[in-house]
């Protein structure tokens, strides 16, 4: 099979850090064009908009949409209407309904839509899932605390409505939790802390449960300096499972069981090629649904204004 002619839209941090290297190393793809208002990718044709790119380069088979979520739906619709397969960065959109609409459009056109969740491909996630299925889980705690000034400097979109605020990293934790726990969760209570000068939360505390009354607590906070925490801790009949560093390491009762180099974006692009070949889509909205539920059920607390 000839390579998938792929293009990228929204050339920013994650494109440079992850998408370009992952595509370059995968023989299933040939990167042939990019569209971005300011960003450019060296060595290929660059355009200012997705419309101009698709008009000028009919050979494009697929597009990766890497702009902020509030601006992804329109571009995805244009790409699907033009007959292209679509890779959506996480979160897949600003609302559940718009992504459902894209899913229907992709199905009607016989195209592949991929709602990517990179953290699900962290190296210790599958081992954690296998461990949890083998025992009884008594409680789960998710601690996702990082320094927003370090990880998201000058990203205004992230603080605007639809940018999700602290749920932009928090949804990565939710993408893992919804993958490794055996039963579907639902939120029972939440408190969201909004800086008084911003439209998105800087912190959130959420309790979940499932049909078996499993207690699950998630603490997301963007005000953490020093040590950064991306941990999921499960108390089980077979000991304390700690999935740390965003899914990279797995320990049971403090004994390290898995610690392998991460390959999240190469795995995402392998999955995208797989669904294109299989003529199917991969759109799991569970992580985004929990975020929507947190906004729906959560109490709102206003905290100190945030300045970069
Ligand atoms: P970013 O660098 O701020 O944005 C990506 C690019 O999108 C920008 O450089 C910009 O390029 C374009 N863009 C910005 N505003 C736009 C608008 N109003 N309309 C159209 N395009 C716009 O953000 P990022 O960190 O790469 O994140 C992008 C997505 O990737 C987010 O959904 C994020 O959650 C996800 N992600 C990020 C990371 C990370 O470490 N940063 C990790 C995993 C996933 P132009 O100005 O050239 O158009």
mmCIF file of C-alpha atoms and ligand atoms in Angstrom:
data_model
loop_
_atom_site.group_PDB
_atom_site.id
_atom_site.type_symbol
_atom_site.label_atom_id
_atom_site.label_comp_id
_atom_site.label_asym_id
_atom_site.label_seq_id
_atom_site.Cartn_x
_atom_site.Cartn_y
_atom_site.Cartn_z
ATOM 1 C CA UNK A 1 0.000 0.000 0.000
ATOM 2 C CA UNK A 2 1.352 3.473 -0.842
ATOM 3 C CA UNK A 3 1.931 5.850 2.079
ATOM 4 C CA UNK A 4 -0.922 7.941 3.437
ATOM 5 C CA UNK A 5 -0.377 11.516 2.245
ATOM 6 C CA UNK A 6 -0.862 13.450 5.455
ATOM 7 C CA UNK A 7 -1.073 17.148 6.270
ATOM 8 C CA UNK A 8 -1.035 19.092 9.530
ATOM 9 C CA UNK A 9 -3.192 22.031 10.586
ATOM 10 C CA UNK A 10 -2.283 24.347 13.503
ATOM 11 C CA UNK A 11 1.505 24.274 13.676
ATOM 12 C CA UNK A 12 2.346 24.987 17.309
ATOM 13 C CA UNK A 13 4.019 23.384 20.312
ATOM 14 C CA UNK A 14 2.644 19.861 20.109
ATOM 15 C CA UNK A 15 3.207 19.631 16.355
ATOM 16 C CA UNK A 16 6.891 20.490 16.749
ATOM 17 C CA UNK A 17 7.415 18.400 19.883
ATOM 18 C CA UNK A 18 5.550 15.246 18.851
ATOM 19 C CA UNK A 19 3.622 15.097 15.557
ATOM 20 C CA UNK A 20 6.478 15.894 13.170
ATOM 21 C CA UNK A 21 8.951 13.385 14.707
ATOM 22 C CA UNK A 22 6.287 10.653 14.954
ATOM 23 C CA UNK A 23 5.181 11.071 11.319
ATOM 24 C CA UNK A 24 8.792 11.219 10.084
ATOM 25 C CA UNK A 25 9.549 7.843 11.676
ATOM 26 C CA UNK A 26 6.466 6.041 10.330
ATOM 27 C CA UNK A 27 6.739 4.609 6.787
ATOM 28 C CA UNK A 28 2.930 4.491 6.541
ATOM 29 C CA UNK A 29 2.908 8.293 6.107
ATOM 30 C CA UNK A 30 4.286 10.979 3.841
ATOM 31 C CA UNK A 31 3.864 14.517 5.192
ATOM 32 C CA UNK A 32 3.061 16.673 2.165
ATOM 33 C CA UNK A 33 1.525 19.944 3.412
ATOM 34 C CA UNK A 34 0.719 22.106 6.429
ATOM 35 C CA UNK A 35 -1.732 24.917 7.121
ATOM 36 C CA UNK A 36 -1.244 27.492 9.873
ATOM 37 C CA UNK A 37 -1.709 31.226 10.141
ATOM 38 C CA UNK A 38 1.853 31.774 11.412
ATOM 39 C CA UNK A 39 3.599 28.432 11.897
ATOM 40 C CA UNK A 40 5.447 26.683 9.060
ATOM 41 C CA UNK A 41 6.932 23.225 8.573
ATOM 42 C CA UNK A 42 10.216 23.222 6.663
ATOM 43 C CA UNK A 43 10.535 21.253 3.422
ATOM 44 C CA UNK A 44 6.848 20.968 2.472
ATOM 45 C CA UNK A 45 4.158 23.232 1.028
ATOM 46 C CA UNK A 46 2.677 25.603 3.630
ATOM 47 C CA UNK A 47 -0.663 27.422 3.492
ATOM 48 C CA UNK A 48 -2.456 29.971 5.664
ATOM 49 C CA UNK A 49 -5.729 28.040 5.922
ATOM 50 C CA UNK A 50 -7.013 24.487 5.604
ATOM 51 C CA UNK A 51 -9.297 25.568 2.747
ATOM 52 C CA UNK A 52 -6.363 26.942 0.711
ATOM 53 C CA UNK A 53 -4.342 23.806 1.446
ATOM 54 C CA UNK A 54 -7.061 21.357 0.400
ATOM 55 C CA UNK A 55 -7.766 23.356 -2.788
ATOM 56 C CA UNK A 56 -4.096 23.412 -3.782
ATOM 57 C CA UNK A 57 -3.084 19.839 -2.812
ATOM 58 C CA UNK A 58 -5.736 17.322 -3.879
ATOM 59 C CA UNK A 59 -3.347 14.401 -3.167
ATOM 60 C CA UNK A 60 -3.872 14.837 0.610
ATOM 61 C CA UNK A 61 -5.473 11.696 2.104
ATOM 62 C CA UNK A 62 -5.580 12.701 5.778
ATOM 63 C CA UNK A 63 -5.271 15.734 8.055
ATOM 64 C CA UNK A 64 -4.090 16.043 11.648
ATOM 65 C CA UNK A 65 -5.891 18.871 13.410
ATOM 66 C CA UNK A 66 -3.652 20.293 16.134
ATOM 67 C CA UNK A 67 -5.132 23.726 16.791
ATOM 68 C CA UNK A 68 -6.857 24.480 20.137
ATOM 69 C CA UNK A 69 -10.144 22.596 20.622
ATOM 70 C CA UNK A 70 -12.423 25.626 20.181
ATOM 71 C CA UNK A 71 -11.348 25.907 16.526
ATOM 72 C CA UNK A 72 -11.229 22.234 15.565
ATOM 73 C CA UNK A 73 -14.811 21.454 14.528
ATOM 74 C CA UNK A 74 -14.906 23.815 11.541
ATOM 75 C CA UNK A 75 -11.613 22.494 10.202
ATOM 76 C CA UNK A 76 -12.673 18.880 10.747
ATOM 77 C CA UNK A 77 -15.907 19.448 8.859
ATOM 78 C CA UNK A 78 -14.062 21.058 5.931
ATOM 79 C CA UNK A 79 -11.634 18.111 5.824
ATOM 80 C CA UNK A 80 -14.344 15.426 5.978
ATOM 81 C CA UNK A 81 -16.440 17.216 3.340
ATOM 82 C CA UNK A 82 -13.342 17.155 1.131
ATOM 83 C CA UNK A 83 -13.028 13.380 1.593
ATOM 84 C CA UNK A 84 -10.062 13.331 3.993
ATOM 85 C CA UNK A 85 -9.490 11.110 7.039
ATOM 86 C CA UNK A 86 -9.178 13.179 10.240
ATOM 87 C CA UNK A 87 -6.932 12.883 13.309
ATOM 88 C CA UNK A 88 -8.154 15.070 16.182
ATOM 89 C CA UNK A 89 -5.678 16.138 18.886
ATOM 90 C CA UNK A 90 -7.049 15.860 22.399
ATOM 91 C CA UNK A 91 -9.550 17.017 23.539
ATOM 92 C CA UNK A 92 -11.413 16.162 20.318
ATOM 93 C CA UNK A 93 -13.551 19.311 20.419
ATOM 94 C CA UNK A 94 -15.084 22.017 22.532
ATOM 95 C CA UNK A 95 -18.432 20.212 22.928
ATOM 96 C CA UNK A 96 -19.690 16.637 22.901
ATOM 97 C CA UNK A 97 -22.316 17.408 20.285
ATOM 98 C CA UNK A 98 -19.904 18.784 17.714
ATOM 99 C CA UNK A 99 -17.744 15.656 17.931
ATOM 100 C CA UNK A 100 -20.836 13.437 17.606
ATOM 101 C CA UNK A 101 -21.698 15.407 14.463
ATOM 102 C CA UNK A 102 -18.216 14.763 13.047
ATOM 103 C CA UNK A 103 -18.552 11.072 13.866
ATOM 104 C CA UNK A 104 -21.802 10.877 11.878
ATOM 105 C CA UNK A 105 -20.285 12.782 8.960
ATOM 106 C CA UNK A 106 -17.220 10.504 8.866
ATOM 107 C CA UNK A 107 -19.453 7.427 8.896
ATOM 108 C CA UNK A 108 -21.674 8.826 6.126
ATOM 109 C CA UNK A 109 -18.611 9.562 3.978
ATOM 110 C CA UNK A 110 -16.845 6.253 4.699
ATOM 111 C CA UNK A 111 -13.877 8.102 6.251
ATOM 112 C CA UNK A 112 -11.873 7.467 9.420
ATOM 113 C CA UNK A 113 -12.144 9.851 12.375
ATOM 114 C CA UNK A 114 -9.660 9.419 15.224
ATOM 115 C CA UNK A 115 -10.263 11.113 18.579
ATOM 116 C CA UNK A 116 -6.733 10.658 19.890
ATOM 117 C CA UNK A 117 -5.907 10.289 23.605
ATOM 118 C CA UNK A 118 -2.112 10.226 23.782
ATOM 119 C CA UNK A 119 -1.891 9.357 27.495
ATOM 120 C CA UNK A 120 -3.680 6.062 26.885
ATOM 121 C CA UNK A 121 -0.566 4.987 24.979
ATOM 122 C CA UNK A 122 1.829 5.690 27.866
ATOM 123 C CA UNK A 123 3.947 2.561 28.445
ATOM 124 C CA UNK A 124 2.588 1.425 31.824
ATOM 125 C CA UNK A 125 -1.114 1.956 31.046
ATOM 126 C CA UNK A 126 -1.822 -1.523 29.621
ATOM 127 C CA UNK A 127 0.100 -3.253 32.458
ATOM 128 C CA UNK A 128 -1.953 -1.194 34.949
ATOM 129 C CA UNK A 129 -5.181 -2.268 33.244
ATOM 130 C CA UNK A 130 -4.116 -5.943 33.388
ATOM 131 C CA UNK A 131 -3.212 -5.618 37.078
ATOM 132 C CA UNK A 132 -6.525 -4.000 37.999
ATOM 133 C CA UNK A 133 -8.609 -6.584 36.170
ATOM 134 C CA UNK A 134 -6.872 -9.327 38.202
ATOM 135 C CA UNK A 135 -7.878 -7.999 41.640
ATOM 136 C CA UNK A 136 -10.553 -6.185 43.628
ATOM 137 C CA UNK A 137 -10.193 -2.397 43.565
ATOM 138 C CA UNK A 138 -11.146 -0.654 46.827
ATOM 139 C CA UNK A 139 -10.466 3.016 45.991
ATOM 140 C CA UNK A 140 -8.739 5.202 43.417
ATOM 141 C CA UNK A 141 -7.055 8.586 43.769
ATOM 142 C CA UNK A 142 -5.924 10.694 40.829
ATOM 143 C CA UNK A 143 -3.438 13.500 41.492
ATOM 144 C CA UNK A 144 -2.678 15.684 38.460
ATOM 145 C CA UNK A 145 -0.878 18.806 39.683
ATOM 146 C CA UNK A 146 1.450 20.876 37.536
ATOM 147 C CA UNK A 147 2.743 24.394 37.018
ATOM 148 C CA UNK A 148 0.689 26.114 34.320
ATOM 149 C CA UNK A 149 3.315 28.844 33.893
ATOM 150 C CA UNK A 150 5.876 26.217 32.939
ATOM 151 C CA UNK A 151 3.738 24.022 30.668
ATOM 152 C CA UNK A 152 1.371 26.534 29.060
ATOM 153 C CA UNK A 153 3.137 29.905 28.782
ATOM 154 C CA UNK A 154 1.234 32.513 26.750
ATOM 155 C CA UNK A 155 -1.551 30.102 25.735
ATOM 156 C CA UNK A 156 -4.540 32.452 25.965
ATOM 157 C CA UNK A 157 -6.917 29.902 24.389
ATOM 158 C CA UNK A 158 -6.480 27.564 27.343
ATOM 159 C CA UNK A 159 -8.006 30.150 29.700
ATOM 160 C CA UNK A 160 -10.901 30.988 27.410
ATOM 161 C CA UNK A 161 -14.279 29.245 27.438
ATOM 162 C CA UNK A 162 -13.865 25.920 25.678
ATOM 163 C CA UNK A 163 -10.120 25.839 26.415
ATOM 164 C CA UNK A 164 -10.882 23.663 29.473
ATOM 165 C CA UNK A 165 -8.315 25.258 31.817
ATOM 166 C CA UNK A 166 -6.891 22.657 34.212
ATOM 167 C CA UNK A 167 -8.938 19.995 32.430
ATOM 168 C CA UNK A 168 -6.583 20.339 29.445
ATOM 169 C CA UNK A 169 -4.034 18.195 31.353
ATOM 170 C CA UNK A 170 -6.693 16.669 33.627
ATOM 171 C CA UNK A 171 -8.449 15.066 30.663
ATOM 172 C CA UNK A 172 -5.264 13.051 30.085
ATOM 173 C CA UNK A 173 -5.747 11.498 33.542
ATOM 174 C CA UNK A 174 -9.397 10.867 32.724
ATOM 175 C CA UNK A 175 -8.427 9.210 29.440
ATOM 176 C CA UNK A 176 -6.265 6.745 31.416
ATOM 177 C CA UNK A 177 -8.757 6.155 34.235
ATOM 178 C CA UNK A 178 -11.622 5.472 31.826
ATOM 179 C CA UNK A 179 -9.388 2.981 30.004
ATOM 180 C CA UNK A 180 -7.961 1.031 32.964
ATOM 181 C CA UNK A 181 -10.959 0.756 35.291
ATOM 182 C CA UNK A 182 -13.271 -2.154 34.544
ATOM 183 C CA UNK A 183 -16.590 -0.299 35.019
ATOM 184 C CA UNK A 184 -17.857 3.038 33.703
ATOM 185 C CA UNK A 185 -17.565 5.919 36.191
ATOM 186 C CA UNK A 186 -19.866 8.834 36.858
ATOM 187 C CA UNK A 187 -19.322 12.047 38.804
ATOM 188 C CA UNK A 188 -21.054 12.497 42.161
ATOM 189 C CA UNK A 189 -19.665 15.949 43.109
ATOM 190 C CA UNK A 190 -17.132 18.490 41.928
ATOM 191 C CA UNK A 191 -15.707 21.873 42.871
ATOM 192 C CA UNK A 192 -14.109 23.968 40.149
ATOM 193 C CA UNK A 193 -11.880 26.928 41.090
ATOM 194 C CA UNK A 194 -11.931 29.778 38.602
ATOM 195 C CA UNK A 195 -9.468 32.706 38.774
ATOM 196 C CA UNK A 196 -11.658 35.801 38.950
ATOM 197 C CA UNK A 197 -10.148 37.118 35.686
ATOM 198 C CA UNK A 198 -10.457 33.867 33.654
ATOM 199 C CA UNK A 199 -13.201 31.788 32.007
ATOM 200 C CA UNK A 200 -11.649 28.377 32.704
ATOM 201 C CA UNK A 201 -10.754 26.669 35.999
ATOM 202 C CA UNK A 202 -7.275 26.605 37.533
ATOM 203 C CA UNK A 203 -8.137 23.684 39.850
ATOM 204 C CA UNK A 204 -10.806 21.021 40.247
ATOM 205 C CA UNK A 205 -11.668 18.423 42.857
ATOM 206 C CA UNK A 206 -13.996 15.678 41.663
ATOM 207 C CA UNK A 207 -15.499 12.558 43.180
ATOM 208 C CA UNK A 208 -16.710 9.708 41.016
ATOM 209 C CA UNK A 209 -18.217 6.331 41.633
ATOM 210 C CA UNK A 210 -19.437 3.367 39.572
ATOM 211 C CA UNK A 211 -22.218 0.801 39.743
ATOM 212 C CA UNK A 212 -20.250 -1.059 42.451
ATOM 213 C CA UNK A 213 -19.808 2.118 44.606
ATOM 214 C CA UNK A 214 -16.054 2.361 43.957
ATOM 215 C CA UNK A 215 -14.798 5.660 45.468
ATOM 216 C CA UNK A 216 -12.661 7.633 43.003
ATOM 217 C CA UNK A 217 -11.211 11.056 43.819
ATOM 218 C CA UNK A 218 -9.474 13.309 41.294
ATOM 219 C CA UNK A 219 -7.488 16.405 42.259
ATOM 220 C CA UNK A 220 -6.364 18.657 39.412
ATOM 221 C CA UNK A 221 -4.338 21.781 40.147
ATOM 222 C CA UNK A 222 -2.323 24.121 37.974
ATOM 223 C CA UNK A 223 -0.669 26.013 40.843
ATOM 224 C CA UNK A 224 1.891 23.348 41.744
ATOM 225 C CA UNK A 225 5.497 24.484 41.567
ATOM 226 C CA UNK A 226 8.489 22.192 42.217
ATOM 227 C CA UNK A 227 7.649 18.488 41.982
ATOM 228 C CA UNK A 228 4.992 17.831 39.327
ATOM 229 C CA UNK A 229 2.438 15.084 40.005
ATOM 230 C CA UNK A 230 0.717 12.964 37.387
ATOM 231 C CA UNK A 231 -0.239 9.925 39.482
ATOM 232 C CA UNK A 232 -3.085 7.407 39.690
ATOM 233 C CA UNK A 233 -3.111 5.380 42.904
ATOM 234 C CA UNK A 234 -5.408 2.394 43.398
ATOM 235 C CA UNK A 235 -5.829 0.573 46.694
ATOM 236 C CA UNK A 236 -6.552 -3.063 45.833
ATOM 237 C CA UNK A 237 -6.695 -6.491 47.467
ATOM 238 C CA UNK A 238 -3.347 -7.192 45.750
ATOM 239 C CA UNK A 239 -1.653 -4.058 47.147
ATOM 240 C CA UNK A 240 -1.256 -0.378 46.303
ATOM 241 C CA UNK A 241 -0.885 0.257 42.595
ATOM 242 C CA UNK A 242 0.817 3.524 41.657
ATOM 243 C CA UNK A 243 0.753 4.566 38.019
ATOM 244 C CA UNK A 244 3.050 7.591 37.994
ATOM 245 C CA UNK A 245 4.602 10.168 35.661
ATOM 246 C CA UNK A 246 1.512 10.324 33.454
ATOM 247 C CA UNK A 247 1.329 6.570 32.881
ATOM 248 C CA UNK A 248 5.059 5.976 32.338
ATOM 249 C CA UNK A 249 5.809 3.961 35.493
ATOM 250 C CA UNK A 250 3.936 1.275 37.409
ATOM 251 C CA UNK A 251 4.689 0.218 40.989
ATOM 252 C CA UNK A 252 2.941 -2.265 43.258
ATOM 253 C CA UNK A 253 3.488 -1.682 46.996
ATOM 254 C CA UNK A 254 6.426 0.587 46.125
ATOM 255 C CA UNK A 255 8.171 -2.007 43.918
ATOM 256 C CA UNK A 256 8.741 -0.745 40.374
ATOM 257 C CA UNK A 257 7.198 -3.174 37.845
ATOM 258 C CA UNK A 258 7.282 -1.218 34.572
ATOM 259 C CA UNK A 259 9.509 1.668 33.486
ATOM 260 C CA UNK A 260 9.918 1.900 29.730
ATOM 261 C CA UNK A 261 10.544 4.847 27.384
ATOM 262 C CA UNK A 262 7.368 6.572 26.234
ATOM 263 C CA UNK A 263 6.207 6.178 22.612
ATOM 264 C CA UNK A 264 2.820 7.876 22.820
ATOM 265 C CA UNK A 265 2.712 9.747 19.516
ATOM 266 C CA UNK A 266 4.306 6.959 17.424
ATOM 267 C CA UNK A 267 1.580 4.695 18.852
ATOM 268 C CA UNK A 268 -1.122 7.249 17.996
ATOM 269 C CA UNK A 269 0.022 7.431 14.377
ATOM 270 C CA UNK A 270 0.216 3.625 14.172
ATOM 271 C CA UNK A 271 -3.384 3.475 15.432
ATOM 272 C CA UNK A 272 -4.537 6.126 12.926
ATOM 273 C CA UNK A 273 -2.996 4.137 10.025
ATOM 274 C CA UNK A 274 -4.644 0.992 11.384
ATOM 275 C CA UNK A 275 -8.149 2.503 11.422
ATOM 276 C CA UNK A 276 -7.674 4.016 7.963
ATOM 277 C CA UNK A 277 -6.706 0.589 6.602
ATOM 278 C CA UNK A 278 -9.624 -1.040 8.439
ATOM 279 C CA UNK A 279 -12.024 1.678 7.151
ATOM 280 C CA UNK A 280 -13.276 2.411 10.659
ATOM 281 C CA UNK A 281 -13.212 5.226 13.239
ATOM 282 C CA UNK A 282 -12.023 5.423 16.859
ATOM 283 C CA UNK A 283 -13.996 8.008 18.824
ATOM 284 C CA UNK A 284 -14.319 7.427 22.572
ATOM 285 C CA UNK A 285 -15.886 10.481 24.184
ATOM 286 C CA UNK A 286 -15.815 9.214 27.801
ATOM 287 C CA UNK A 287 -13.001 11.566 28.972
ATOM 288 C CA UNK A 288 -14.682 14.637 27.436
ATOM 289 C CA UNK A 289 -18.060 13.541 28.829
ATOM 290 C CA UNK A 290 -16.635 13.566 32.366
ATOM 291 C CA UNK A 291 -15.296 17.077 31.844
ATOM 292 C CA UNK A 292 -18.698 18.210 30.596
ATOM 293 C CA UNK A 293 -20.322 16.556 33.635
ATOM 294 C CA UNK A 294 -17.878 18.344 35.967
ATOM 295 C CA UNK A 295 -18.905 21.687 34.455
ATOM 296 C CA UNK A 296 -22.580 20.631 34.745
ATOM 297 C CA UNK A 297 -22.524 19.324 38.323
ATOM 298 C CA UNK A 298 -19.567 21.223 39.792
ATOM 299 C CA UNK A 299 -19.768 24.006 42.327
ATOM 300 C CA UNK A 300 -17.962 27.110 41.204
ATOM 301 C CA UNK A 301 -15.512 28.903 43.477
ATOM 302 C CA UNK A 302 -13.754 32.118 42.501
ATOM 303 C CA UNK A 303 -10.085 32.402 43.512
ATOM 304 C CA UNK A 304 -7.259 34.930 43.061
ATOM 305 C CA UNK A 305 -6.796 36.371 39.579
ATOM 306 C CA UNK A 306 -4.166 34.584 37.494
ATOM 307 C CA UNK A 307 -1.493 36.468 35.554
ATOM 308 C CA UNK A 308 1.172 34.782 33.358
HETATM 309 P P1 LIG B 1 -0.491 26.035 20.710
HETATM 310 O O1 LIG B 1 0.942 25.888 20.387
HETATM 311 O O2 LIG B 1 -0.939 27.202 21.513
HETATM 312 O O3 LIG B 1 -1.456 26.014 19.446
HETATM 313 C C1 LIG B 1 -1.272 25.272 18.292
HETATM 314 C C2 LIG B 1 -1.439 26.160 17.087
HETATM 315 O O4 LIG B 1 -2.807 26.308 16.788
HETATM 316 C C3 LIG B 1 -0.943 27.570 17.260
HETATM 317 O O5 LIG B 1 0.444 27.649 17.118
HETATM 318 C C4 LIG B 1 -1.690 28.317 16.174
HETATM 319 O O6 LIG B 1 -0.944 28.314 14.973
HETATM 320 C C5 LIG B 1 -2.949 27.505 16.033
HETATM 321 N N1 LIG B 1 -4.038 28.317 16.571
HETATM 322 C C6 LIG B 1 -4.045 29.013 17.690
HETATM 323 N N2 LIG B 1 -5.217 29.711 17.812
HETATM 324 C C7 LIG B 1 -5.908 29.415 16.735
HETATM 325 C C8 LIG B 1 -7.158 29.854 16.256
HETATM 326 N N3 LIG B 1 -7.871 30.757 16.916
HETATM 327 N N4 LIG B 1 -7.594 29.335 15.112
HETATM 328 C C9 LIG B 1 -6.854 28.476 14.439
HETATM 329 N N5 LIG B 1 -5.633 28.051 14.833
HETATM 330 C C10 LIG B 1 -5.166 28.524 15.967
HETATM 331 O O7 LIG B 1 -1.027 24.734 21.463
HETATM 332 P P2 LIG B 1 -0.426 23.270 21.610
HETATM 333 O O8 LIG B 1 0.255 23.190 22.918
HETATM 334 O O9 LIG B 1 0.287 22.848 20.385
HETATM 335 O O10 LIG B 1 -1.805 22.486 21.784
HETATM 336 C C11 LIG B 1 -2.683 22.259 20.703
HETATM 337 C C12 LIG B 1 -3.558 21.062 21.048
HETATM 338 O O11 LIG B 1 -2.695 19.946 21.344
HETATM 339 C C13 LIG B 1 -4.420 21.276 22.305
HETATM 340 O O12 LIG B 1 -5.674 20.694 22.118
HETATM 341 C C14 LIG B 1 -3.647 20.557 23.409
HETATM 342 O O13 LIG B 1 -4.481 20.055 24.432
HETATM 343 C C15 LIG B 1 -3.009 19.415 22.612
HETATM 344 N N6 LIG B 1 -1.792 18.888 23.252
HETATM 345 C C16 LIG B 1 -0.803 19.738 23.664
HETATM 346 C C17 LIG B 1 0.312 19.223 24.333
HETATM 347 C C18 LIG B 1 1.451 20.092 24.788
HETATM 348 O O14 LIG B 1 2.367 19.600 25.468
HETATM 349 N N7 LIG B 1 1.496 21.366 24.448
HETATM 350 C C19 LIG B 1 0.405 17.858 24.573
HETATM 351 C C20 LIG B 1 -0.597 17.013 24.084
HETATM 352 C C21 LIG B 1 -1.693 17.543 23.434
HETATM 353 P P3 LIG B 1 -1.092 29.556 13.933
HETATM 354 O O15 LIG B 1 -1.089 30.815 14.734
HETATM 355 O O16 LIG B 1 0.091 29.392 13.055
HETATM 356 O O17 LIG B 1 -2.406 29.331 13.235
#
